Short mmCIF file of C-alpha atoms and ligand atoms in Angstrom, two decimals:
data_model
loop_
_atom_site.label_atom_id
_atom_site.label_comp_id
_atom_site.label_asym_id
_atom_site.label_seq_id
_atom_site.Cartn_x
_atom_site.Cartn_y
_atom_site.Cartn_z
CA UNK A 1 0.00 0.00 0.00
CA UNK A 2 1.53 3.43 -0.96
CA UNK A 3 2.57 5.46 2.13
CA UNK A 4 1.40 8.34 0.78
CA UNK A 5 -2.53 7.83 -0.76
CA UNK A 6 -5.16 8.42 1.68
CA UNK A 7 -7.05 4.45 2.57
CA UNK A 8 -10.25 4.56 3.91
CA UNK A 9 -11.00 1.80 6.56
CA UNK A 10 -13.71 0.76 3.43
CA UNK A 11 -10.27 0.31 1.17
CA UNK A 12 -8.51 -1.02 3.62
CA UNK A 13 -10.61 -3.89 5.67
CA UNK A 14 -12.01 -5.14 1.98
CA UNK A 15 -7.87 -5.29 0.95
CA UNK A 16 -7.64 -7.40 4.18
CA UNK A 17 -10.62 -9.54 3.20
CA UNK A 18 -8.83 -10.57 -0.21
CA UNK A 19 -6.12 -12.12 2.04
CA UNK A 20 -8.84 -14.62 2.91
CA UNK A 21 -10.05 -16.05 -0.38
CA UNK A 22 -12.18 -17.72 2.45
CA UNK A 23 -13.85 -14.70 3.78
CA UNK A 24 -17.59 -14.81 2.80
CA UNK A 25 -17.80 -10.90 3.04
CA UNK A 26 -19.59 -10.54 6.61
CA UNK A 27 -16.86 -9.51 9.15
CA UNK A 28 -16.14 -6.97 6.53
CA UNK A 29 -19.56 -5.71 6.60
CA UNK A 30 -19.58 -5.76 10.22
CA UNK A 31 -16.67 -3.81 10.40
CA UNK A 32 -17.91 -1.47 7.89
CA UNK A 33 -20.96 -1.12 10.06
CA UNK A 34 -19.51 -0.66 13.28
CA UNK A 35 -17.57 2.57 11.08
CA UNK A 36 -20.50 4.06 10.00
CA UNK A 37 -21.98 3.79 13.58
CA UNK A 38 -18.70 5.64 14.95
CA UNK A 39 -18.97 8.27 12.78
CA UNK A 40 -22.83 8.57 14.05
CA UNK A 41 -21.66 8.74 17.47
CA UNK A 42 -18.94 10.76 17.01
CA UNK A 43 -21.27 13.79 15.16
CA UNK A 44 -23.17 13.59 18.73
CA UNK A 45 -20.21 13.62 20.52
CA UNK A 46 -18.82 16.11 19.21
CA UNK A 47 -21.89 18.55 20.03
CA UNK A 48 -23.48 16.80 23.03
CA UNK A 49 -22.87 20.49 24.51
CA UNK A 50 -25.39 21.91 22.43
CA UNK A 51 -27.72 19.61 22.55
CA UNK A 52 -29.78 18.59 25.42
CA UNK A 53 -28.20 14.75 25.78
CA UNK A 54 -25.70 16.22 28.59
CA UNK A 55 -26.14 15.16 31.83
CA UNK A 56 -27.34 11.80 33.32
CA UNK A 57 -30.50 10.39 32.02
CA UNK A 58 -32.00 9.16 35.55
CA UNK A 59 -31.64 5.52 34.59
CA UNK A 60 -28.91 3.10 35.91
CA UNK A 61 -27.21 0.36 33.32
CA UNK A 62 -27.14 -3.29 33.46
CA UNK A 63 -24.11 -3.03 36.29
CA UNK A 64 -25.93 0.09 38.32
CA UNK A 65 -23.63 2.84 36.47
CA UNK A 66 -25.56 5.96 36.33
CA UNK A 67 -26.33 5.79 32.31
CA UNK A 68 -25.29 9.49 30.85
CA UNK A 69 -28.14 10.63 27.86
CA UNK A 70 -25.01 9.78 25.61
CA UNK A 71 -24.56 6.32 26.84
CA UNK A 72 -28.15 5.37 25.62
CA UNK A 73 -27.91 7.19 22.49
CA UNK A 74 -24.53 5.63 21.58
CA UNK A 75 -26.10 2.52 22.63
CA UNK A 76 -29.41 2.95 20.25
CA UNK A 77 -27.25 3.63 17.38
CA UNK A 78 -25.04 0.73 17.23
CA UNK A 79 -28.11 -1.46 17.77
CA UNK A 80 -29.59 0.04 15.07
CA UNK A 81 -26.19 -0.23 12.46
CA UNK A 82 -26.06 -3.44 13.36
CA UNK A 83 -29.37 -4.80 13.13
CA UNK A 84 -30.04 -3.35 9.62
CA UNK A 85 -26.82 -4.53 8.54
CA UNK A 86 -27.73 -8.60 8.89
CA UNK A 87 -23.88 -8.86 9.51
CA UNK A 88 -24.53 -10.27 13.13
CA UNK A 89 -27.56 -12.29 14.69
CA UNK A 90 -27.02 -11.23 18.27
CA UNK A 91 -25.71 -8.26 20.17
CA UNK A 92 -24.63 -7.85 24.11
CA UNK A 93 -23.91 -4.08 25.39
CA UNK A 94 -22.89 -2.83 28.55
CA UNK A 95 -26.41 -1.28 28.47
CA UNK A 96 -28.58 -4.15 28.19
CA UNK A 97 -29.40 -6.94 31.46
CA UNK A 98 -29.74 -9.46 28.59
CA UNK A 99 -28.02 -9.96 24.94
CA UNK A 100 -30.42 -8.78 21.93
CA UNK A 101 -31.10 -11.75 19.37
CA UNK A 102 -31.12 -10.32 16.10
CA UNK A 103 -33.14 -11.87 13.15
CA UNK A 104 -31.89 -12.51 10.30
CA UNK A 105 -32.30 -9.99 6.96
CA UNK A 106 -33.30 -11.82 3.63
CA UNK A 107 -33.07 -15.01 5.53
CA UNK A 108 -29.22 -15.26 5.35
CA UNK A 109 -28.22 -16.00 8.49
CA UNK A 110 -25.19 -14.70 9.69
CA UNK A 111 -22.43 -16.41 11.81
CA UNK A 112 -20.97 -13.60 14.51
CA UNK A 113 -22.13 -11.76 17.20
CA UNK A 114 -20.89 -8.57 18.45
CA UNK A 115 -20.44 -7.08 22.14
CA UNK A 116 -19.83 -3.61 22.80
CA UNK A 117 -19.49 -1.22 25.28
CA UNK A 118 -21.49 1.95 23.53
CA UNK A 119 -19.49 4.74 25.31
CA UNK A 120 -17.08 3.94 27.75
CA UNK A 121 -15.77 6.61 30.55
CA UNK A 122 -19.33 8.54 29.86
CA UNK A 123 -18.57 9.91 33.57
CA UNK A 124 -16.11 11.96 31.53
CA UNK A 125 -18.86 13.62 29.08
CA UNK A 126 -20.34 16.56 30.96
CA UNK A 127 -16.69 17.48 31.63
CA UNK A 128 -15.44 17.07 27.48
CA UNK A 129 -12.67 14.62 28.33
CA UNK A 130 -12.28 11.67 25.75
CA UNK A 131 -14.73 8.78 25.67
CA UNK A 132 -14.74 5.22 23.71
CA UNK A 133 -16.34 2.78 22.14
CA UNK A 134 -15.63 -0.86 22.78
CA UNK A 135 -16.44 -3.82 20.56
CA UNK A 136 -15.25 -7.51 20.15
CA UNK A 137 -16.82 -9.84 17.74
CA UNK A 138 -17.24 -13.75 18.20
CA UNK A 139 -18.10 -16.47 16.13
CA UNK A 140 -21.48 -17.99 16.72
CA UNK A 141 -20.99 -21.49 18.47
CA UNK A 142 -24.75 -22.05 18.43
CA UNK A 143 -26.58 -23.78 16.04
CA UNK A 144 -27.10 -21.72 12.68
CA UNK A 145 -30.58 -22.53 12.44
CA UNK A 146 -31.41 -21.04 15.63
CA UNK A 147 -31.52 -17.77 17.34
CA UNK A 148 -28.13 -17.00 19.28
CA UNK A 149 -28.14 -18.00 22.53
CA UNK A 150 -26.12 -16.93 25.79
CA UNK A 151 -22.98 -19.38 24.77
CA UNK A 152 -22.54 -17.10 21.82
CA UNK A 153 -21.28 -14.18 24.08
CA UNK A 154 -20.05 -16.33 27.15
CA UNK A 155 -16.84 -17.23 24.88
CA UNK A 156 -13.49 -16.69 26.51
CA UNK A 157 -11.21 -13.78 24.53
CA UNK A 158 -9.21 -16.40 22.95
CA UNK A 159 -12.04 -17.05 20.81
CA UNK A 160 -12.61 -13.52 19.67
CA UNK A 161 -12.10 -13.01 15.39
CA UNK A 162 -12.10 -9.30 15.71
CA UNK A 163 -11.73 -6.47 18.35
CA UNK A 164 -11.44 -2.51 18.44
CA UNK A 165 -12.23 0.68 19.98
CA UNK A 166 -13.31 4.07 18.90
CA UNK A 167 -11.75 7.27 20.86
CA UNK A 168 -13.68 10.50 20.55
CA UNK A 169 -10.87 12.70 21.61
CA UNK A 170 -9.30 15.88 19.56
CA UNK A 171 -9.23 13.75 16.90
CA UNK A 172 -11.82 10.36 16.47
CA UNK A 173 -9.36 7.47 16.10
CA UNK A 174 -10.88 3.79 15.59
CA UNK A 175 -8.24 1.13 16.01
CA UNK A 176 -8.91 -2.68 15.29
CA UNK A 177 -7.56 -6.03 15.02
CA UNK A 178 -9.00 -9.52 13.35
CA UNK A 179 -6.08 -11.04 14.64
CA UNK A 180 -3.54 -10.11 11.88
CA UNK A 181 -1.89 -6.85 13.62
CA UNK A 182 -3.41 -3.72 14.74
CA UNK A 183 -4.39 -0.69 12.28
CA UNK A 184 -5.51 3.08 13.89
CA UNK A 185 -7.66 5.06 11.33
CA UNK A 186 -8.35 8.44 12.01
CA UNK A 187 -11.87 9.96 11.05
CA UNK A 188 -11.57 12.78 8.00
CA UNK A 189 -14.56 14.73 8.97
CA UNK A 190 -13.90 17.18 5.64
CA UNK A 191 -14.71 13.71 3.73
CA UNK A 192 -16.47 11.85 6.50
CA UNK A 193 -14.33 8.74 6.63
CA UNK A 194 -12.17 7.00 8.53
CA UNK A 195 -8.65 7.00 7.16
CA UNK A 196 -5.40 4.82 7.09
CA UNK A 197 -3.03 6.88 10.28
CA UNK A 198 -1.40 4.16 12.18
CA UNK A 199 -0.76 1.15 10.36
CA UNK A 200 1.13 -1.60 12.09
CA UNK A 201 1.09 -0.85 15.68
CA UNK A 202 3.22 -2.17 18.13
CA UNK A 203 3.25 -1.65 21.97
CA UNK A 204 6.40 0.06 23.26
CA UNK A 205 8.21 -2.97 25.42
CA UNK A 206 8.26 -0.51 28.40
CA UNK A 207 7.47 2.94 29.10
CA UNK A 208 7.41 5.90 31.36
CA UNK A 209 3.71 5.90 32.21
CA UNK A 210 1.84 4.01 35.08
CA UNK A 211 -1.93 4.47 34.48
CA UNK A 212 -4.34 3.55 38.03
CA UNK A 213 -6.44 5.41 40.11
CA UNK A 214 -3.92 6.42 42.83
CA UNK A 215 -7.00 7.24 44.90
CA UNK A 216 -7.80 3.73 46.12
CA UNK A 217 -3.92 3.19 47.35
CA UNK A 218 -4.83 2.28 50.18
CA UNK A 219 -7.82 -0.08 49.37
CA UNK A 220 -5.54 -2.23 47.17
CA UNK A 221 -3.74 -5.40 48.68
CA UNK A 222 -0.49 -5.05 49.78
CA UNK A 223 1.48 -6.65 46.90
CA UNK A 224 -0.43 -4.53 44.57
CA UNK A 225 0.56 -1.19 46.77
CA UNK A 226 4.10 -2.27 46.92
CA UNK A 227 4.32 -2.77 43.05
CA UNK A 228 2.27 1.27 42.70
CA UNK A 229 5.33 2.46 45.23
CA UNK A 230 8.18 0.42 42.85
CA UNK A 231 6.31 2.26 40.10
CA UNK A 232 6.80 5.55 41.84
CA UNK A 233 10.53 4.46 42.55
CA UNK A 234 11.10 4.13 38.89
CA UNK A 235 9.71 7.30 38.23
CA UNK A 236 7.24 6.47 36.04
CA UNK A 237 4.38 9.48 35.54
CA UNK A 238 1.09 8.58 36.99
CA UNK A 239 -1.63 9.46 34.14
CA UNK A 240 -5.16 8.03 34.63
CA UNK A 241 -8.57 9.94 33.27
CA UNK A 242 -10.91 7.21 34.29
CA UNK A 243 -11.72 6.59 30.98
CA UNK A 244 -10.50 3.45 29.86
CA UNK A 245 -10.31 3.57 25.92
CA UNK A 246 -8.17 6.58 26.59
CA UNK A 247 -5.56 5.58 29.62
CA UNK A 248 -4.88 2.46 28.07
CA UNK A 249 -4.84 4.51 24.14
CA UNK A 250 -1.73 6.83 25.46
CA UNK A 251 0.07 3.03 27.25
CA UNK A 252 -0.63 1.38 23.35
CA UNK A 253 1.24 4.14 21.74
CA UNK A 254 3.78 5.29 23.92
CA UNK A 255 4.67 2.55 26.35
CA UNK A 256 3.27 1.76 29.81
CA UNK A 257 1.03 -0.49 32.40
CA UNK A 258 -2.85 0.63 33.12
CA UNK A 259 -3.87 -1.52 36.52
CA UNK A 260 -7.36 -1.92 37.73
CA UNK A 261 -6.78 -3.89 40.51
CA UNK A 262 -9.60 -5.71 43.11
CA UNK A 263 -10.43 -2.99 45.84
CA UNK A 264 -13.06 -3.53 48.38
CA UNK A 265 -15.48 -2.20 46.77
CA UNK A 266 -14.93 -3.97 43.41
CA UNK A 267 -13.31 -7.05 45.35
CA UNK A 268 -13.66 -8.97 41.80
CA UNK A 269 -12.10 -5.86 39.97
CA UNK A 270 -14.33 -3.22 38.05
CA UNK A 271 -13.72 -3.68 34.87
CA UNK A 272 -16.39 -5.74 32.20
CA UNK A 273 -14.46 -8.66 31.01
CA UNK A 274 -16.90 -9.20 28.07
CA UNK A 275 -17.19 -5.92 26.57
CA UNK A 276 -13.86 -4.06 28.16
CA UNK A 277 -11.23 -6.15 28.99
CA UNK A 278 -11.08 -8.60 26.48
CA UNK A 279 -11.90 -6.32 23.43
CA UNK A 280 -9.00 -4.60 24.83
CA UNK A 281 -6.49 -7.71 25.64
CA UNK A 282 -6.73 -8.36 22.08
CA UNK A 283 -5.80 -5.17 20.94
CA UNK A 284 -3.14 -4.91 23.18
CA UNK A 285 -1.81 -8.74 22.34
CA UNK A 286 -1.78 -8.12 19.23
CA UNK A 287 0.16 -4.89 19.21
CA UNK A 288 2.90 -7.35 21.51
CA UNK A 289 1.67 -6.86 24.84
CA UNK A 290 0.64 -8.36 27.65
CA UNK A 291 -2.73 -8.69 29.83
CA UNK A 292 -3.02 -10.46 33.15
CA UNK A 293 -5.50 -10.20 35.71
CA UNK A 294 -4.21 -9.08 39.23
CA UNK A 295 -4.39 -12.54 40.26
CA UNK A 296 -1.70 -12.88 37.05
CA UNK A 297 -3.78 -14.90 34.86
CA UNK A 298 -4.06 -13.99 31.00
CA UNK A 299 -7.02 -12.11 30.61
CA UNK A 300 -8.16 -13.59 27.87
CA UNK A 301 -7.89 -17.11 28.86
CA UNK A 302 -10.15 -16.87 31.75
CA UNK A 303 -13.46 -18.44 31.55
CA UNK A 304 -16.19 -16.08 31.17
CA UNK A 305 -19.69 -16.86 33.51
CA UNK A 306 -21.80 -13.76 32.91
CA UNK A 307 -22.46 -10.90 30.40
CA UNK A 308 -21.46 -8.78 32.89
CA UNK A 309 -18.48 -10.19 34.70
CA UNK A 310 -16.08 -8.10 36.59
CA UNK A 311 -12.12 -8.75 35.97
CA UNK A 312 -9.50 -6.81 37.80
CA UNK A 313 -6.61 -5.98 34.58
CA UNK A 314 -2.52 -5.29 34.37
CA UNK A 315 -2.37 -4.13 30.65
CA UNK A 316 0.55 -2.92 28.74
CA UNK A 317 4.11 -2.91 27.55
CA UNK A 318 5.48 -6.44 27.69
CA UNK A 319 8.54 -5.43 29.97
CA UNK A 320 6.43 -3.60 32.51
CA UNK A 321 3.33 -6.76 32.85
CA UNK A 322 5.82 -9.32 33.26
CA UNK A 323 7.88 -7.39 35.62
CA UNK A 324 4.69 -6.42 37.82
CA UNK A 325 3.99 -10.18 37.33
CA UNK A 326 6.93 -11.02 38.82
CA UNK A 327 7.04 -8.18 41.24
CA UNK A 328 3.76 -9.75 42.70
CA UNK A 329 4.88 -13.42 42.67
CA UNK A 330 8.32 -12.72 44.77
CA UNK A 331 5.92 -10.26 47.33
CA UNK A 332 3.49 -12.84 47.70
CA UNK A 333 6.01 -15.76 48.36
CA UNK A 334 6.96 -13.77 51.30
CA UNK A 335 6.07 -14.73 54.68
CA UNK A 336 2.88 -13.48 55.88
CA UNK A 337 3.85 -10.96 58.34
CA UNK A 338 3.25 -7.20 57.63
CA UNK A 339 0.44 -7.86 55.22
P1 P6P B 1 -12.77 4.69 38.64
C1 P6P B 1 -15.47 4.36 33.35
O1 P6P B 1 -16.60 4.42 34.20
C2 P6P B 1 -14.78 3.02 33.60
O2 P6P B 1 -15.66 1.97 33.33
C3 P6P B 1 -13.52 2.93 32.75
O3 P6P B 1 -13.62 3.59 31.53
C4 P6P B 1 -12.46 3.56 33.64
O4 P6P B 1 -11.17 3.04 33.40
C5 P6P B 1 -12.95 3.19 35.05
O5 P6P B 1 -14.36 2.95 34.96
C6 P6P B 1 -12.70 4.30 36.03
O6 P6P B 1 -13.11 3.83 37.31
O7 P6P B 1 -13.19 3.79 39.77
O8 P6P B 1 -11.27 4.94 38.64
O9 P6P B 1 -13.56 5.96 38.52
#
């Protein structure tokens, strides 16, 4: 591909499909839709201020979250892409108790579902700091012939085909993988598309940046604040905007860990394994880093119970997850006094 002729994510994931003379077409058109639903999200975004879907709409989500006006019309929009599109027969948001079946268009019925958290960090809106979207698509493992059902979107993120995120910051970036590297394309708004910026990327093996809410210090275990102090000792620069898409954006392009570890409040971690942390741990894989829960198991080989699950998340530069990992091993081998 020249270096120099604009690609539009269009050009580009169709390109990609021709590298599969097995590809039947859909997870292009899924992609494709999940574009054209950014781009609807991001014209909202973008002027939420002047319109009256600021501020919280007096309803709670499927996990209790306040839901912002934003969230639900984020939410309504993807639905809608991706239920006219016939790409997918079942959807699961963050939004939703219960995953959506979709029926199938024209009676083809298609073989993926998609999960997706509509806008990520909405806390952030009313305040115009970045917000994301986060989506991971799965194969279907029920039967064809039948609706999906909850297995569909209970997989664990090994078994994930594609995964990406959308950042509506000063510039609306939407970065994806199908498993074959990770591509950033950044949205045109002169010509309305989303166009070839970052092609390629790889993870930094260690950076300067440590990314966790320093506020809940002292509500983390003790191995976990030890590791936050080493990070301190290293003088490493504490950046975290509690919005997820975003802390762990800056750690994918310039080196770094983001930690969300178990507190008592969260004692299973806060973080949606579903729709967050494993859309997310395949980016971040696939860019050659590393995610681990705070218990150090891969993120995405754990087995997923719930829509809804909570994981607690180490994410980042290779160097800096397997030397927390280790960091955390030799603490915890330590006798048990001064826990
Ligand atoms: P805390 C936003 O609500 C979110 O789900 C993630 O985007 C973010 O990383 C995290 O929660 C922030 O949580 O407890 O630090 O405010």
């Amino acid at each position: 591909m020249s270096n120099n002729r604009t690609v539009t994510l269009d050009e580009f994931i169709i390109r990609r499909q021709k590298d599969f003379s097995f590809a039947s077409g859909e997870l292009t058109g899924l992609l494709r839709d999940i574009g054209v639903a950014a781009k609807i999200v991001n014209r909202e975004v973008n002027k939420a201020g002047l319109l009256n879907i600021l501020g919280v709409a007096d309803k709670s989500n499927a996990t209790g979250d306040e839901v912002q006006k934003l969230d639900l019309y984020a939410n309504q929009k993807l639905i809608d892409c991706l239920k006219n599109s016939g790409e997918c027969c079942g959807i699961a948001s963050e939004e939703n108790e219960d995953f959506i079946p979709i029926n199938s268009v024209a009676d083809k019925s298609s073989k993926y579902v998609v999960v997706f958290d509509p806008l990520d960090g909405s806390s952030n809106i009313d305040v115009n700091v970045s917000v994301g979207t986060i989506f991971g698509i799965y194969r279907r493992v029920s039967d064809a012939n039948s609706p999906c059902n909850l297995d569909d979107f209970l997989q664990k993120g090994t078994k994930l085909v594609a995964a990406g995120y959308v950042l509506y910051g000063t510039s609306t970036l939407l970065v994806y993988t199908t498993g074959r590297g990770v591509n950033g394309f950044t949205l045109d708004p002169t010509i309305g598309e989303f166009c070839l910026s970052h092609q390629d990327i790889q993870i930094p093996e260690r950076g300067n940046y440590y990314s966790v809410n320093q506020g809940y210090y002292l509500k983390f275990d003790v191995e976990m604040r030890r590791y936050i102090d080493y990070c301190s000792d290293m003088n490493y620069r504490l950046r975290y905007i509690g919005s997820m898409v975003s802390d762990i954006h800056r750690i994918l392009f310039q080196g770094g860990i983001f930690l969300y570890p178990n507190t008592r409040k969260y004692p299973q971690g806060k973080l949606r394994l579903v729709y967050e942390c494993n859309p997310l741990s395949f980016i971040v894989e696939q860019a050659g880093g590393r995610s681990i829960s705070s218990q150090l198991e891969r993120i995405m080989d754990l087995d997923v119970k719930h829509l809804h699950q909570r994981a607690t998340i180490a994410i980042g530069s290779p160097a800096m997850v397997d030397e927390m990992k280790a960091f955390v091993e030799r603490y915890s081998a330590l006798p048990t006094f001064g826990k």
